Structure formats: C-alpha cells, structure tokens
Amino acid sequence: MNKPLKVIFAGTPEFAKVALQALIEQKNELNIDIVAVYTQPDRKAGRGQKLTASPVKELAIAHNIPVEQPESFSLKSENGHVSRGTLANYQPDVMIVAAYGLILPLGVLNTPTFGCLNIHGSLLPRWRGAAPIQRAILAGDDKTGITIMQMAQGLDTGDMLYKVECAITDTDTTQTIHDKLADLGGQAIITVLKDLQNYQAKAKKQDDDLANYAEKITTGEGEINWQNDAFNIQRQIRALNAFSYLSVEKNPNERIKILECKPIKADQTTVKTAGTVVSVGRNAILVACGKDKDGIQHLINITKMQWAGGKPLTAEQIANGDKLNDGDVFQ
C-alpha cells in the first residue's frame, strides 16, 4: 500500500467543518493522514464575550488532530517566521483550505508538495471574493456551486480542478445555499483527492474577463428601500439580514428584520405608496413596493418578522398583537 497522503486542513466556520468531517470519515478510503488542522485563533463571542473555539477546532480536538492557530504567516513578524517553520515541519503533501480567513503568502502556497486546494462557494470565475453566496442571490442567479481551485497569488484566481453545480430556487436563502454548498464542498474535495494528480494535470485557467467580485456585505446593504420592486426586495431579504424601520410614534427608529416573504401582484386599482402596510392578516402581511421596469406594482407578502430584541414572529402572531396595523408605513 502506498504511503498515506499527508494532508493539512485549514478552515474556521461551519462551512469548513462539514468538509473536514467528510475527510475524516473518508480518510481510510482516500489513504490520507490529516496531520494538522489550521484555524483562526479563538475569538470572544456571545453575551459573556468568552473566548470560543471555531467549529473546525472543536471537531479536530474531538478526533485528536493537532491544531495550529497562527496569527499570521507574514515574514514581517517573528510569529510569521515561526508559523512557516511549523508548517514546513509537518512536511505536508497537500493543504485543503475552506473559509480559513487568513491570507496565505506564496511561500505557504508552495510548501505542500501538491500545493494548496481551495473549496470555494461559487462557480468560478463568477463571484470571486468574500461573499459569493449572498452576491449570487442578490444578482438573481439561478445556480451556483463549488469550485475546487489550485490556490495562487490573487483573490480566487487560481486554476480550476473541479466544479459541481447547485440550483438556486426562489425560496433559497443564504443559509439554505450555505448548507447545500457545505455538503457539496465535502463531496467535491473527496472526488478530487481520489485522483489528485489527474485533476491537477487537467486544471483549467479562469477567464478573467468573466470574473465578478463578491465584495464583503456591509450593514447598510441590509436596509430595505421600499421604492425598489418586490422581486429585488425579496432577493435582498433572502440574501441578507434585511431590515426596515416603521414610521410610527410607538416604534421610533426600531429596527425590524424581515425574515420570510414572497412577491405577489398588486390590484392595480388600489396602488399604495411604497412601504405602506396594505393589510395585516393571519396568513400574510402585505406591504406595497415600488414598480418594476414595466411599471407594474407588486406587494411583498411577509410571513415572518422579528422586532429588535424579540423572537421571530409569524404573520398570525403579529396579527394577534398590536405591533403592526393596516396603514402603517415603513421608512
């Protein structure tokens, strides 16, 4: 039997944990030895602001895999020199990277025998960068996927080894697509590792002319502009923690998250000003939106909302309370 492939896994959040779990479960079939896991340093989290290990670290510890948490790989710092030395001492054959969150300089990319492979949550070259899932939903894309990429200097610019597609339905949210892609990412990296040298030999360069950049989401992008058409607003709600404010005295500047909705065509004889709550019912809360490019107005049918500091509420729960009434207006 050939010697096991020495694998280092680098990742931090739940998305990466799913891939690591898949590798752990398939390590004997793949003939790999996961010699170390790299993840971000513990961060303060929660109301108590206690230092919390990443999901990837917790999984690695549970399986007795050594964990490394360098602050940097930069040669401008002593820590960076030490981090590179530690990495080299593992003598890795390949590094698998998934949402790690730390820049890997060229010297690190070249340390493993077969380089570093990235599990990226889009169909490259579309949506390079930090927020590919949210940007795909906001743009109205009907599909996304996973690309296994040979990492190179540059932002997600490396050669593509393998792709697998995932449909985006009109009810998918960032969370549902995240979960689908996390599973696909684990499956995809296993596929590639089963025949790594062949996939690397057939790697395809990206067409930079087709590239889109998925810039990091800002808080301001989550505020709903009710002058937009209902379909754009729905995509915003599905993609982001979308929110709005009610222009009523009892709720001054209180942020309200809109969690679930769907567009419906308005009765054109009763067109309302954008942002107006047309009706509060047990099955739906209807809010007027702006007109689309054809001059047609649609309503947003909201089925779940959340007031600041409160729990998510269904339309029925809201209808039974006094937080929202017909004729109220969102800013």
CSV table of C-alpha atoms in Angstrom, one decimal:
chain,number,residue,atom,x,y,z
A,1,MET,CA,0.0,0.0,0.0
A,2,ASN,CA,1.3,3.5,-0.8
A,3,LYS,CA,2.1,5.8,2.0
A,4,PRO,CA,-0.8,8.0,3.1
A,5,LEU,CA,-1.0,11.5,1.6
A,6,LYS,CA,-0.1,14.0,4.4
A,7,VAL,CA,-3.0,16.5,4.5
A,8,ILE,CA,-3.2,19.7,6.3
A,9,PHE,CA,-6.7,21.2,6.6
A,10,ALA,CA,-7.2,25.0,7.0
A,11,GLY,CA,-10.6,26.4,7.8
A,12,THR,CA,-12.7,28.1,10.5
A,13,PRO,CA,-16.5,28.2,10.3
A,14,GLU,CA,-19.3,25.6,10.0
A,15,PHE,CA,-18.8,25.6,6.2
A,16,ALA,CA,-15.3,24.3,6.6
A,17,LYS,CA,-16.2,21.9,9.4
A,18,VAL,CA,-18.5,20.0,7.1
A,19,ALA,CA,-15.6,19.4,4.7
A,20,LEU,CA,-13.3,18.4,7.4
A,21,GLN,CA,-15.9,15.9,8.7
A,22,ALA,CA,-16.2,14.4,5.3
A,23,LEU,CA,-12.4,14.0,5.0
A,24,ILE,CA,-12.2,12.4,8.5
A,25,GLU,CA,-14.9,9.9,7.5
A,26,GLN,CA,-13.3,9.0,4.2
A,27,LYS,CA,-9.6,9.1,5.3
A,28,ASN,CA,-9.1,5.4,5.1
A,29,GLU,CA,-10.7,5.1,1.6
A,30,LEU,CA,-8.7,8.1,0.4
A,31,ASN,CA,-5.5,6.9,2.1
A,32,ILE,CA,-4.8,10.2,3.7
A,33,ASP,CA,-3.4,11.3,7.1
A,34,ILE,CA,-4.7,14.6,8.4
A,35,VAL,CA,-1.5,15.6,10.2
A,36,ALA,CA,-2.8,19.0,11.4
A,37,VAL,CA,-5.7,21.4,11.3
A,38,TYR,CA,-5.1,25.2,11.0
A,39,THR,CA,-7.9,27.5,12.1
A,40,GLN,CA,-8.3,31.1,13.3
A,41,PRO,CA,-7.3,32.0,16.9
A,42,ASP,CA,-10.1,31.7,19.5
A,43,ARG,CA,-12.3,34.7,19.5
A,44,LYS,CA,-14.6,36.3,22.0
A,45,ALA,CA,-18.3,35.5,21.4
A,46,GLY,CA,-21.7,35.6,22.9
A,47,ARG,CA,-23.1,37.9,25.6
A,48,GLY,CA,-20.3,36.9,28.0
A,49,GLN,CA,-17.6,37.6,25.5
A,50,LYS,CA,-15.9,34.3,26.4
A,51,LEU,CA,-13.0,33.0,24.2
A,52,THR,CA,-14.6,30.5,21.9
A,53,ALA,CA,-13.0,27.9,19.7
A,54,SER,CA,-14.0,27.7,16.0
A,55,PRO,CA,-16.2,24.8,14.8
A,56,VAL,CA,-13.2,23.4,12.9
A,57,LYS,CA,-11.1,23.4,16.1
A,58,GLU,CA,-13.7,21.7,18.1
A,59,LEU,CA,-14.0,18.9,15.5
A,60,ALA,CA,-10.2,18.5,15.2
A,61,ILE,CA,-9.9,18.2,19.0
A,62,ALA,CA,-12.7,15.6,19.1
A,63,HIS,CA,-10.6,13.5,16.7
A,64,ASN,CA,-7.3,14.1,18.3
A,65,ILE,CA,-5.9,16.0,15.4
A,66,PRO,CA,-3.2,18.6,16.2
A,67,VAL,CA,-4.4,22.2,16.0
A,68,GLU,CA,-2.4,25.2,14.9
A,69,GLN,CA,-3.8,28.8,15.3
A,70,PRO,CA,-1.2,31.2,13.9
A,71,GLU,CA,-1.9,34.9,13.9
A,72,SER,CA,-0.1,35.4,10.6
A,73,PHE,CA,2.3,33.9,8.0
A,74,SER,CA,3.9,37.2,7.2
A,75,LEU,CA,7.7,37.3,7.2
A,76,LYS,CA,7.4,40.8,8.6
A,77,SER,CA,6.8,39.4,12.0
A,78,GLU,CA,8.6,36.8,14.2
A,79,ASN,CA,5.3,35.0,14.6
A,80,GLY,CA,5.1,34.6,10.8
A,81,HIS,CA,8.6,33.1,10.6
A,82,VAL,CA,7.6,30.6,13.4
A,83,SER,CA,4.3,29.8,11.7
A,84,ARG,CA,6.0,29.0,8.4
A,85,GLY,CA,8.6,26.8,10.1
A,86,THR,CA,5.9,24.9,11.9
A,87,LEU,CA,4.0,24.3,8.7
A,88,ALA,CA,7.1,23.0,6.9
A,89,ASN,CA,7.9,20.6,9.8
A,90,TYR,CA,4.6,18.8,9.1
A,91,GLN,CA,6.0,18.0,5.6
A,92,PRO,CA,2.5,18.2,4.0
A,93,ASP,CA,1.7,16.7,0.7
A,94,VAL,CA,-1.3,19.0,0.2
A,95,MET,CA,-3.2,21.7,2.1
A,96,ILE,CA,-7.0,21.8,1.9
A,97,VAL,CA,-8.4,25.3,2.5
A,98,ALA,CA,-12.0,26.2,3.2
A,99,ALA,CA,-13.1,29.6,4.5
A,100,TYR,CA,-9.9,29.9,6.6
A,101,GLY,CA,-9.8,33.6,6.9
A,102,LEU,CA,-6.1,34.1,6.9
A,103,ILE,CA,-4.0,35.2,3.9
A,104,LEU,CA,-1.6,32.5,2.6
A,105,PRO,CA,1.5,34.1,1.1
A,106,LEU,CA,3.2,32.4,-1.9
A,107,GLY,CA,5.8,30.8,0.3
A,108,VAL,CA,3.0,29.0,2.2
A,109,LEU,CA,1.1,28.0,-1.0
A,110,ASN,CA,4.3,26.4,-2.3
A,111,THR,CA,5.1,24.5,0.9
A,112,PRO,CA,3.0,21.4,0.3
A,113,THR,CA,4.2,19.0,-2.4
A,114,PHE,CA,0.9,19.4,-4.4
A,115,GLY,CA,0.2,22.9,-3.2
A,116,CYS,CA,-3.0,24.3,-1.6
A,117,LEU,CA,-6.5,23.5,-2.8
A,118,ASN,CA,-9.4,25.8,-2.0
A,119,ILE,CA,-13.0,24.8,-1.6
A,120,HIS,CA,-14.8,27.9,-3.0
A,121,GLY,CA,-18.5,28.5,-2.8
A,122,SER,CA,-19.2,29.6,-6.3
A,123,LEU,CA,-18.8,28.6,-10.0
A,124,LEU,CA,-15.6,30.5,-10.7
A,125,PRO,CA,-14.7,32.8,-12.2
A,126,ARG,CA,-18.2,34.1,-11.2
A,127,TRP,CA,-18.1,35.5,-7.7
A,128,ARG,CA,-14.6,35.6,-6.5
A,129,GLY,CA,-14.2,37.0,-3.0
A,130,ALA,CA,-15.7,37.1,0.4
A,131,ALA,CA,-19.5,36.8,-0.1
A,132,PRO,CA,-20.2,34.6,-3.1
A,133,ILE,CA,-23.5,33.2,-1.8
A,134,GLN,CA,-25.1,36.5,-0.9
A,135,ARG,CA,-24.0,38.1,-4.2
A,136,ALA,CA,-25.4,35.2,-6.3
A,137,ILE,CA,-28.8,35.5,-4.6
A,138,LEU,CA,-28.8,39.3,-4.9
A,139,ALA,CA,-28.0,39.1,-8.6
A,140,GLY,CA,-30.8,36.7,-9.2
A,141,ASP,CA,-28.5,33.9,-10.4
A,142,ASP,CA,-30.4,30.6,-10.9
A,143,LYS,CA,-27.4,28.5,-10.0
A,144,THR,CA,-24.2,28.5,-8.0
A,145,GLY,CA,-21.9,25.7,-6.9
A,146,ILE,CA,-18.5,24.6,-5.6
A,147,THR,CA,-15.1,25.0,-7.4
A,148,ILE,CA,-12.1,23.2,-6.2
A,149,MET,CA,-9.3,25.5,-7.1
A,150,GLN,CA,-5.5,25.3,-7.1
A,151,MET,CA,-4.6,28.3,-5.0
A,152,ALA,CA,-2.4,31.0,-6.4
A,153,GLN,CA,-1.5,34.6,-5.5
A,154,GLY,CA,-4.5,36.8,-6.2
A,155,LEU,CA,-8.1,36.7,-5.0
A,156,ASP,CA,-9.6,33.3,-6.0
A,157,THR,CA,-7.7,33.5,-9.4
A,158,GLY,CA,-6.2,30.0,-9.4
A,159,ASP,CA,-6.7,27.2,-11.9
A,160,MET,CA,-9.9,25.2,-11.6
A,161,LEU,CA,-9.7,21.5,-10.9
A,162,TYR,CA,-13.3,20.5,-10.5
A,163,LYS,CA,-16.8,22.1,-10.4
A,164,VAL,CA,-20.2,20.9,-9.2
A,165,GLU,CA,-23.4,22.9,-9.6
A,166,CYS,CA,-26.3,23.7,-7.2
A,167,ALA,CA,-29.6,25.3,-8.3
A,168,ILE,CA,-30.8,28.5,-6.6
A,169,THR,CA,-34.6,28.4,-6.2
A,170,ASP,CA,-36.7,31.5,-5.5
A,171,THR,CA,-37.2,30.3,-1.9
A,172,ASP,CA,-33.5,29.6,-1.2
A,173,THR,CA,-31.8,31.9,1.4
A,174,THR,CA,-28.1,32.4,2.2
A,175,GLN,CA,-28.4,29.8,5.0
A,176,THR,CA,-30.0,27.1,2.8
A,177,ILE,CA,-27.5,27.6,0.0
A,178,HIS,CA,-24.7,27.7,2.6
A,179,ASP,CA,-25.8,24.3,3.9
A,180,LYS,CA,-26.1,22.8,0.4
A,181,LEU,CA,-22.7,24.1,-0.7
A,182,ALA,CA,-21.0,22.9,2.6
A,183,ASP,CA,-22.2,19.4,1.8
A,184,LEU,CA,-21.2,19.7,-1.9
A,185,GLY,CA,-17.8,21.0,-0.9
A,186,GLY,CA,-17.1,17.9,1.2
A,187,GLN,CA,-18.1,15.7,-1.6
A,188,ALA,CA,-16.1,17.6,-4.2
A,189,ILE,CA,-12.8,17.6,-2.3
A,190,ILE,CA,-13.1,13.8,-1.8
A,191,THR,CA,-13.7,13.4,-5.5
A,192,VAL,CA,-10.5,15.4,-6.3
A,193,LEU,CA,-8.3,13.7,-3.7
A,194,LYS,CA,-9.3,10.3,-5.2
A,195,ASP,CA,-7.4,11.2,-8.3
A,196,LEU,CA,-5.5,14.4,-7.4
A,197,GLN,CA,-2.6,14.3,-9.9
A,198,ASN,CA,-5.0,13.7,-12.8
A,199,TYR,CA,-7.2,16.6,-11.8
A,200,GLN,CA,-4.2,18.9,-11.4
A,201,ALA,CA,-2.9,17.8,-14.8
A,202,LYS,CA,-6.3,18.8,-16.4
A,203,ALA,CA,-6.7,22.0,-14.5
A,204,LYS,CA,-8.3,24.9,-16.4
A,205,LYS,CA,-7.3,28.6,-16.2
A,206,GLN,CA,-10.0,31.1,-15.3
A,207,ASP,CA,-11.2,33.6,-17.9
A,208,ASP,CA,-10.6,36.9,-16.1
A,209,ASP,CA,-13.0,38.7,-18.4
A,210,LEU,CA,-15.9,36.7,-16.9
A,211,ALA,CA,-14.9,37.4,-13.3
A,212,ASN,CA,-17.2,39.1,-10.8
A,213,TYR,CA,-16.1,40.1,-7.4
A,214,ALA,CA,-18.3,39.2,-4.4
A,215,GLU,CA,-17.4,42.1,-2.1
A,216,LYS,CA,-18.0,41.8,1.7
A,217,ILE,CA,-21.5,42.6,2.7
A,218,THR,CA,-22.0,45.9,4.6
A,219,THR,CA,-24.6,46.5,7.2
A,220,GLY,CA,-26.2,49.3,5.1
A,221,GLU,CA,-26.9,46.9,2.3
A,222,GLY,CA,-29.4,45.2,4.5
A,223,GLU,CA,-31.7,48.2,4.8
A,224,ILE,CA,-34.7,47.8,2.5
A,225,ASN,CA,-35.6,50.5,0.1
A,226,TRP,CA,-39.3,50.0,-0.5
A,227,GLN,CA,-39.1,52.0,-3.7
A,228,ASN,CA,-37.4,49.0,-5.3
A,229,ASP,CA,-39.5,46.4,-7.0
A,230,ALA,CA,-40.8,43.4,-5.0
A,231,PHE,CA,-38.5,40.9,-6.6
A,232,ASN,CA,-35.4,42.9,-5.8
A,233,ILE,CA,-36.6,43.3,-2.2
A,234,GLN,CA,-37.3,39.6,-1.9
A,235,ARG,CA,-33.8,38.7,-3.1
A,236,GLN,CA,-32.4,41.2,-0.5
A,237,ILE,CA,-34.4,39.5,2.2
A,238,ARG,CA,-33.3,36.0,1.1
A,239,ALA,CA,-29.7,37.1,0.9
A,240,LEU,CA,-29.1,39.4,3.8
A,241,ASN,CA,-30.3,40.1,7.3
A,242,ALA,CA,-32.7,42.6,5.7
A,243,PHE,CA,-34.3,45.2,7.9
A,244,SER,CA,-36.5,48.3,7.9
A,245,TYR,CA,-38.0,50.9,10.3
A,246,LEU,CA,-41.6,51.8,10.9
A,247,SER,CA,-42.6,55.4,10.7
A,248,VAL,CA,-44.9,55.3,13.7
A,249,GLU,CA,-44.7,57.0,17.0
A,250,LYS,CA,-44.9,53.8,19.1
A,251,ASN,CA,-41.9,52.3,17.4
A,252,PRO,CA,-39.4,55.2,16.8
A,253,ASN,CA,-36.4,54.0,14.9
A,254,GLU,CA,-36.9,50.4,16.0
A,255,ARG,CA,-35.2,48.0,13.6
A,256,ILE,CA,-37.4,45.2,12.3
A,257,LYS,CA,-35.9,42.2,10.5
A,258,ILE,CA,-37.9,40.8,7.6
A,259,LEU,CA,-37.2,37.0,7.6
A,260,GLU,CA,-39.6,35.4,5.1
A,261,CYS,CA,-41.6,36.7,2.2
A,262,LYS,CA,-42.7,36.3,-1.4
A,263,PRO,CA,-43.9,38.8,-4.1
A,264,ILE,CA,-47.5,38.9,-5.2
A,265,LYS,CA,-49.1,41.1,-7.9
A,266,ALA,CA,-51.0,44.1,-6.6
A,267,ASP,CA,-54.5,45.0,-7.5
A,268,GLN,CA,-53.7,47.9,-9.8
A,269,THR,CA,-56.9,49.7,-8.8
A,270,THR,CA,-55.6,50.1,-5.2
A,271,VAL,CA,-52.0,51.0,-5.7
A,272,LYS,CA,-50.4,52.2,-2.5
A,273,THR,CA,-47.3,54.3,-1.7
A,274,ALA,CA,-44.2,52.1,-1.5
A,275,GLY,CA,-43.6,51.0,2.1
A,276,THR,CA,-47.3,51.1,3.1
A,277,VAL,CA,-48.7,48.2,5.1
A,278,VAL,CA,-51.7,47.3,2.9
A,279,SER,CA,-53.1,44.7,5.3
A,280,VAL,CA,-52.1,42.7,8.4
A,281,GLY,CA,-53.7,39.2,8.2
A,282,ARG,CA,-53.2,35.9,9.9
A,283,ASN,CA,-51.7,34.3,6.8
A,284,ALA,CA,-49.9,37.3,5.3
A,285,ILE,CA,-48.7,40.8,5.9
A,286,LEU,CA,-48.9,42.7,2.7
A,287,VAL,CA,-46.6,45.7,2.0
A,288,ALA,CA,-46.5,47.8,-1.1
A,289,CYS,CA,-43.3,48.1,-3.1
A,290,GLY,CA,-42.1,50.2,-6.0
A,291,LYS,CA,-43.0,49.5,-9.6
A,292,ASP,CA,-40.9,47.2,-11.8
A,293,LYS,CA,-39.3,48.1,-15.1
A,294,ASP,CA,-42.7,47.5,-16.8
A,295,GLY,CA,-44.5,49.9,-14.5
A,296,ILE,CA,-46.3,47.1,-12.6
A,297,GLN,CA,-46.5,47.3,-8.8
A,298,HIS,CA,-46.2,44.1,-6.7
A,299,LEU,CA,-46.7,43.6,-3.0
A,300,ILE,CA,-44.4,41.7,-0.6
A,301,ASN,CA,-46.2,39.0,1.3
A,302,ILE,CA,-44.4,38.9,4.6
A,303,THR,CA,-44.8,35.7,6.6
A,304,LYS,CA,-42.2,36.1,9.3
A,305,MET,CA,-40.7,39.2,11.0
A,306,GLN,CA,-38.6,40.0,14.1
A,307,TRP,CA,-38.6,43.1,16.2
A,308,ALA,CA,-35.3,44.2,17.9
A,309,GLY,CA,-34.7,42.1,21.0
A,310,GLY,CA,-37.6,39.8,20.3
A,311,LYS,CA,-38.3,36.4,18.8
A,312,PRO,CA,-39.2,35.7,15.2
A,313,LEU,CA,-43.0,36.1,14.8
A,314,THR,CA,-45.3,34.6,12.2
A,315,ALA,CA,-47.9,36.7,10.4
A,316,GLU,CA,-50.6,35.1,12.6
A,317,GLN,CA,-48.7,36.1,15.8
A,318,ILE,CA,-48.3,39.7,14.5
A,319,ALA,CA,-51.9,39.9,13.5
A,320,ASN,CA,-52.9,38.9,17.0
A,321,GLY,CA,-50.8,41.6,18.6
A,322,ASP,CA,-50.6,45.4,18.2
A,323,LYS,CA,-47.1,45.9,16.8
A,324,LEU,CA,-48.3,46.4,13.2
A,325,ASN,CA,-51.5,47.8,11.7
A,326,ASP,CA,-53.1,48.4,8.3
A,327,GLY,CA,-51.8,51.8,7.0
A,328,ASP,CA,-48.5,51.8,8.9
A,329,VAL,CA,-45.6,52.9,6.7
A,330,PHE,CA,-42.1,51.5,6.6
A,331,GLN,CA,-39.4,54.2,6.1
